[in-house]
Every structure is written in structure tokens, then in C-alpha cells.
mmCIF file of C-alpha atoms in Angstrom:
data_model
loop_
_atom_site.group_PDB
_atom_site.id
_atom_site.type_symbol
_atom_site.label_atom_id
_atom_site.label_comp_id
_atom_site.label_asym_id
_atom_site.label_seq_id
_atom_site.Cartn_x
_atom_site.Cartn_y
_atom_site.Cartn_z
ATOM 1 C CA PHE N 1 -4.895 0.869 -1.570
ATOM 2 C CA LYS N 2 -7.036 -1.861 -2.703
ATOM 3 C CA ILE N 3 -9.029 -4.252 -0.593
ATOM 4 C CA CYS N 4 -7.979 -7.938 -0.953
ATOM 5 C CA GLY N 5 -10.625 -9.315 1.473
ATOM 6 C CA ALA N 6 -11.571 -9.943 5.095
ATOM 7 C CA ILE N 7 -11.667 -12.780 7.532
ATOM 8 C CA GLY N 8 -14.187 -13.099 10.310
ATOM 9 C CA GLN N 9 -17.860 -13.916 10.861
ATOM 10 C CA ILE N 10 -18.796 -12.296 7.572
ATOM 11 C CA CYS N 11 -20.263 -13.087 4.111
ATOM 12 C CA SER N 12 -19.659 -11.274 0.965
ATOM 13 C CA THR N 13 -22.393 -8.998 -0.650
ATOM 14 C CA GLY N 14 -20.564 -9.387 -4.043
ATOM 15 C CA LYS N 15 -20.363 -5.618 -4.609
ATOM 16 C CA LYS N 16 -17.396 -4.769 -6.781
ATOM 17 C CA SER N 17 -15.766 -1.433 -7.269
ATOM 18 C CA PRO N 18 -12.386 -0.035 -8.510
ATOM 19 C CA ASN N 19 -10.903 -0.367 -5.091
ATOM 20 C CA VAL N 20 -11.214 -4.234 -5.005
ATOM 21 C CA SER N 21 -7.892 -6.004 -5.548
ATOM 22 C CA ASP N 22 -7.504 -8.954 -7.925
ATOM 23 C CA LEU N 23 -5.673 -10.629 -5.110
ATOM 24 C CA THR N 24 -8.101 -12.410 -2.846
ATOM 25 C CA ILE N 25 -7.406 -13.111 0.899
ATOM 26 C CA GLY N 26 -10.276 -14.601 2.887
ATOM 27 C CA VAL N 27 -13.672 -13.450 1.737
ATOM 28 C CA GLY N 28 -12.609 -11.177 -1.133
ATOM 29 C CA GLY N 29 -13.737 -9.832 -4.485
ATOM 30 C CA THR N 30 -15.896 -7.101 -2.757
ATOM 31 C CA ASN N 31 -15.730 -4.029 -0.660
ATOM 32 C CA GLN N 32 -18.869 -4.824 1.183
ATOM 33 C CA TRP N 33 -19.785 -7.511 3.703
ATOM 34 C CA ARG N 34 -22.600 -8.575 6.008
ATOM 35 C CA LEU N 35 -22.376 -9.668 9.569
ATOM 36 C CA GLY N 36 -25.086 -11.546 11.383
ATOM 37 C CA ALA N 37 -24.491 -9.627 14.526
ATOM 38 C CA ILE N 38 -21.880 -7.261 15.837
ATOM 39 C CA ASP N 39 -20.849 -6.375 19.358
ATOM 40 C CA THR N 40 -17.744 -5.327 21.317
ATOM 41 C CA ASN N 41 -16.162 -8.698 21.031
ATOM 42 C CA SER N 42 -16.614 -9.031 17.181
ATOM 43 C CA THR N 43 -13.433 -8.864 15.125
ATOM 44 C CA VAL N 44 -12.873 -8.813 11.457
ATOM 45 C CA ALA N 45 -9.429 -8.790 9.787
ATOM 46 C CA PHE N 46 -9.071 -6.783 6.702
ATOM 47 C CA TYR N 47 -6.274 -7.317 4.270
ATOM 48 C CA PHE N 48 -5.051 -4.555 1.760
ATOM 49 C CA ASP N 49 -2.894 -4.511 -1.366
ATOM 50 C CA ILE N 50 -0.696 -1.486 -1.961
ATOM 51 C CA VAL N 51 -1.007 -0.573 -5.610
ATOM 52 C CA ASN N 52 1.168 2.434 -6.341
ATOM 53 C CA GLN N 53 -0.201 3.893 -9.627
ATOM 54 C CA ASN N 54 0.671 7.449 -8.589
ATOM 55 C CA PRO N 55 3.951 8.086 -6.806
ATOM 56 C CA ILE N 56 3.171 9.079 -3.102
ATOM 57 C CA SER N 57 5.671 11.205 -1.210
ATOM 58 C CA GLU N 58 7.147 9.925 1.983
ATOM 59 C CA HIS N 59 5.205 10.954 5.145
ATOM 60 C CA ALA N 60 2.106 11.741 3.041
ATOM 61 C CA PRO N 61 -1.133 10.984 4.996
ATOM 62 C CA VAL N 62 -2.975 7.921 3.875
ATOM 63 C CA TYR N 63 -6.706 7.526 4.861
ATOM 64 C CA LEU N 64 -8.772 4.344 5.285
ATOM 65 C CA GLN N 65 -12.467 4.598 5.905
ATOM 66 C CA PHE N 66 -14.843 2.000 7.217
ATOM 67 C CA GLN N 67 -18.565 2.572 7.130
ATOM 68 C CA THR N 68 -20.800 0.433 9.385
ATOM 69 C CA ARG N 69 -24.426 0.336 8.837
ATOM 70 C CA TYR N 70 -26.506 -1.393 11.531
ATOM 71 C CA LEU N 71 -29.998 -1.888 12.885
ATOM 72 C CA HIS N 72 -30.153 -0.242 16.341
ATOM 73 C CA ALA N 73 -32.349 -1.697 19.149
ATOM 74 C CA SER N 74 -34.716 1.187 18.551
ATOM 75 C CA GLY N 75 -35.412 -0.192 15.124
ATOM 76 C CA GLN N 76 -33.608 2.608 13.240
ATOM 77 C CA TYR N 77 -30.722 1.969 10.795
ATOM 78 C CA ARG N 78 -27.582 3.839 11.734
ATOM 79 C CA THR N 79 -24.388 4.448 9.992
ATOM 80 C CA ARG N 80 -21.074 4.829 11.793
ATOM 81 C CA VAL N 81 -18.047 6.009 9.965
ATOM 82 C CA THR N 82 -14.418 5.394 11.177
ATOM 83 C CA THR N 83 -11.520 7.004 9.503
ATOM 84 C CA ILE N 84 -7.965 5.950 10.098
ATOM 85 C CA GLN N 85 -5.007 8.060 9.055
ATOM 86 C CA ARG N 86 -1.451 6.918 8.850
ATOM 87 C CA LYS N 87 1.706 8.387 7.257
ATOM 88 C CA PHE N 88 2.914 6.647 4.204
ATOM 89 C CA SER N 89 6.502 5.246 4.424
ATOM 90 C CA LEU N 90 8.535 4.221 1.360
ATOM 91 C CA PRO N 91 9.509 0.543 1.181
ATOM 92 C CA GLU N 92 13.225 1.542 1.089
ATOM 93 C CA ASN N 93 12.932 3.306 4.563
ATOM 94 C CA PHE N 94 13.460 0.177 6.679
ATOM 95 C CA ARG N 95 13.899 2.018 9.932
ATOM 96 C CA GLU N 96 10.584 3.894 9.617
ATOM 97 C CA LEU N 97 8.822 0.701 8.531
ATOM 98 C CA ALA N 98 10.259 -1.234 11.561
ATOM 99 C CA TYR N 99 9.210 1.502 13.952
ATOM 100 C CA GLY N 100 5.576 1.159 12.842
ATOM 101 C CA PHE N 101 5.515 -2.590 12.944
ATOM 102 C CA ASP N 102 3.185 -4.231 15.490
ATOM 103 C CA GLN N 103 4.335 -7.724 15.962
ATOM 104 C CA GLU N 104 1.274 -8.835 17.921
ATOM 105 C CA ALA N 105 -1.143 -7.497 15.226
ATOM 106 C CA ALA N 106 1.003 -9.081 12.499
ATOM 107 C CA THR N 107 0.853 -12.396 14.332
ATOM 108 C CA VAL N 108 -2.951 -12.188 14.527
ATOM 109 C CA LEU N 109 -3.378 -11.449 10.883
ATOM 110 C CA MET N 110 -1.062 -14.148 9.795
ATOM 111 C CA SER N 111 -2.713 -16.613 12.154
ATOM 112 C CA ARG N 112 -6.149 -15.864 10.915
ATOM 113 C CA TYR N 113 -5.040 -16.149 7.263
ATOM 114 C CA ALA N 114 -3.244 -19.401 7.963
ATOM 115 C CA VAL N 115 -6.246 -20.981 9.736
ATOM 116 C CA PHE N 116 -8.542 -19.678 6.997
ATOM 117 C CA ARG N 117 -6.443 -21.363 4.410
ATOM 118 C CA ALA N 118 -6.379 -24.615 6.396
ATOM 119 C CA GLY N 119 -10.134 -24.422 6.672
ATOM 120 C CA THR N 120 -10.556 -24.230 2.898
ATOM 121 C CA GLY N 121 -8.780 -27.600 2.455
ATOM 122 C CA GLU N 122 -5.335 -26.461 1.633
ATOM 123 C CA GLU N 123 -2.429 -28.865 2.633
ATOM 124 C CA VAL N 124 -1.099 -27.926 6.138
ATOM 125 C CA LEU N 125 2.445 -28.516 4.919
ATOM 126 C CA ASP N 126 1.989 -25.882 2.216
ATOM 127 C CA ILE N 127 0.647 -23.449 4.821
ATOM 128 C CA LEU N 128 3.654 -24.172 7.119
ATOM 129 C CA ARG N 129 5.984 -23.637 4.140
ATOM 130 C CA TRP N 130 4.286 -20.331 3.381
ATOM 131 C CA LEU N 131 4.549 -19.254 6.984
ATOM 132 C CA ASP N 132 8.261 -20.149 6.919
ATOM 133 C CA ARG N 133 8.855 -18.129 3.610
ATOM 134 C CA MET N 134 7.010 -15.064 5.039
ATOM 135 C CA LEU N 135 9.138 -15.250 8.221
ATOM 136 C CA ILE N 136 12.336 -15.611 6.190
ATOM 137 C CA LYS N 137 11.444 -12.622 3.967
ATOM 138 C CA LEU N 138 10.694 -10.509 7.023
ATOM 139 C CA VAL N 139 13.966 -11.486 8.780
ATOM 140 C CA ALA N 140 16.100 -11.148 5.604
ATOM 141 C CA ARG N 141 14.893 -7.587 5.218
ATOM 142 C CA PHE N 142 14.905 -6.362 8.835
ATOM 143 C CA ALA N 143 17.574 -8.298 10.743
ATOM 144 C CA ASN N 144 21.174 -7.267 11.034
ATOM 145 C CA TYR N 145 23.739 -10.067 10.284
ATOM 146 C CA LYS N 146 26.966 -10.900 8.600
ATOM 147 C CA LYS N 147 26.863 -13.629 6.002
ATOM 148 C CA ASP N 148 28.181 -17.033 7.321
ATOM 149 C CA ASP N 149 28.281 -15.731 10.921
ATOM 150 C CA PRO N 150 25.323 -16.956 12.938
ATOM 151 C CA GLY N 151 26.541 -15.105 16.029
ATOM 152 C CA SER N 152 26.045 -11.776 14.319
ATOM 153 C CA PHE N 153 22.324 -12.198 13.906
ATOM 154 C CA LYS N 154 20.241 -9.553 15.706
ATOM 155 C CA LEU N 155 16.682 -8.350 15.287
ATOM 156 C CA SER N 156 15.500 -5.059 16.580
ATOM 157 C CA LYS N 157 13.004 -4.861 19.506
ATOM 158 C CA GLU N 158 10.148 -4.236 17.082
ATOM 159 C CA PHE N 159 10.618 -7.742 15.637
ATOM 160 C CA SER N 160 12.075 -9.592 18.606
ATOM 161 C CA LEU N 161 9.037 -11.672 19.566
ATOM 162 C CA TYR N 162 7.550 -12.243 16.092
ATOM 163 C CA PRO N 163 9.786 -15.275 15.246
ATOM 164 C CA GLN N 164 8.667 -16.840 18.564
ATOM 165 C CA PHE N 165 5.028 -16.249 17.735
ATOM 166 C CA MET N 166 5.431 -17.941 14.318
ATOM 167 C CA TYR N 167 7.252 -20.825 15.895
ATOM 168 C CA HIS N 168 4.355 -21.449 18.375
ATOM 169 C CA LEU N 169 1.892 -20.949 15.587
ATOM 170 C CA ARG N 170 3.423 -23.587 13.406
ATOM 171 C CA ARG N 171 3.215 -26.084 16.329
ATOM 172 C CA SER N 172 -0.213 -25.115 17.600
ATOM 173 C CA GLN N 173 -3.400 -27.107 17.263
ATOM 174 C CA PHE N 174 -4.774 -24.340 15.028
ATOM 175 C CA LEU N 175 -2.643 -25.871 12.266
ATOM 176 C CA GLN N 176 -1.281 -29.235 13.534
ATOM 177 C CA THR N 177 -4.228 -31.610 14.136
ATOM 178 C CA PHE N 178 -2.307 -34.915 13.770
ATOM 179 C CA ASN N 179 -3.780 -37.850 15.875
ATOM 180 C CA GLU N 180 -6.999 -36.055 16.742
ATOM 181 C CA SER N 181 -10.509 -36.894 15.802
ATOM 182 C CA PRO N 182 -12.473 -34.198 13.775
ATOM 183 C CA ASP N 183 -14.599 -33.294 16.784
ATOM 184 C CA GLU N 184 -11.379 -32.602 18.840
ATOM 185 C CA SER N 185 -9.859 -30.241 16.285
#
């Protein structure tokens, strides 16, 4: 895995290392960020790139580690380490990938990235087209359907709400700010 970037109330420290991806999403080009403050309501979305230089066997454990260094109220610096372990699944194993899909988390990550892109001045129509392409790719890979038979289309329960979430995101005021003054959007 390589880190593509993060989106949240953060700024980059500019620290580069071999685990930083060339693909940038949000505040990228680094593996270290600063937050002005952190509490139980703080959220940061991290985006990763899977670069498979060495073949990984299916079900092999994959570990991600986050280190948080902060100034405690006592005046001491503390380091908290969080390690996350997941089993690796091959891209061809659609059933296992579907089983591990969290449609609410995917919606949040796609929403944060779309809003970030809109905030950088990218055209909203381009962002909407990108959201449509991502949804079409997901549905083409994981839906069951017969060609030229719309009645045969079926998504498994792991994906059933995701298209609705994307539909409402496309029409939300997060992306569509037509006929609003800048202070209303």
C-alpha cells in the first residue's frame, strides 16, 4: 500500500518516503500531517493506492499503522499507535470483495473527495461525470444482469443503498450551488 493523501482539517508537513504514492488525493505527497487540534469529533479520511510489486496470497494479513503524536493537557508529548489488520482479497474474488464492502464508508469517502475537488475550483460537471463513472464501474463489476434486459438487474445487499447515496450526493447542496450566493453555499 502507498498513501495517496488525506482530507480533513490537516496540513502537510511535506515529509516524503517510499510509501507515498505518485497519485495525489486531497492533501498528498506526504505520509505525515499536522492537525491544529484533535478531539473525539475529529475525522480525517485517508486514501491509499494498492501497488502490487510482490504477489500477495489471498487471505494474507495486511497491516496499516497510524501514529498520532500529541501534546497532552499535562504538557507532555504522547504517541498513540493504532494498528489495523485486514485480510487481503484478490481483485478477481468478487464475492469476498462484496462481503467486505461498507457502503456508508464508501459514500463518505467519495463525498469528501468530491467536495474537496469542488473546493479546489474543479468544474462541478466534471466532478458529477466522475461520480457517475465510478458508480457505473462499481455496478458493472458487482451487479447481476443480462445484457439488454433491464428487468434482470440486481445488486446484492452489500451494494443496495450505494446508488441511492450517490444519487442524493449528486443533487445535494454540497455539489450543486446553482442560484445561491457565496455566503449561502
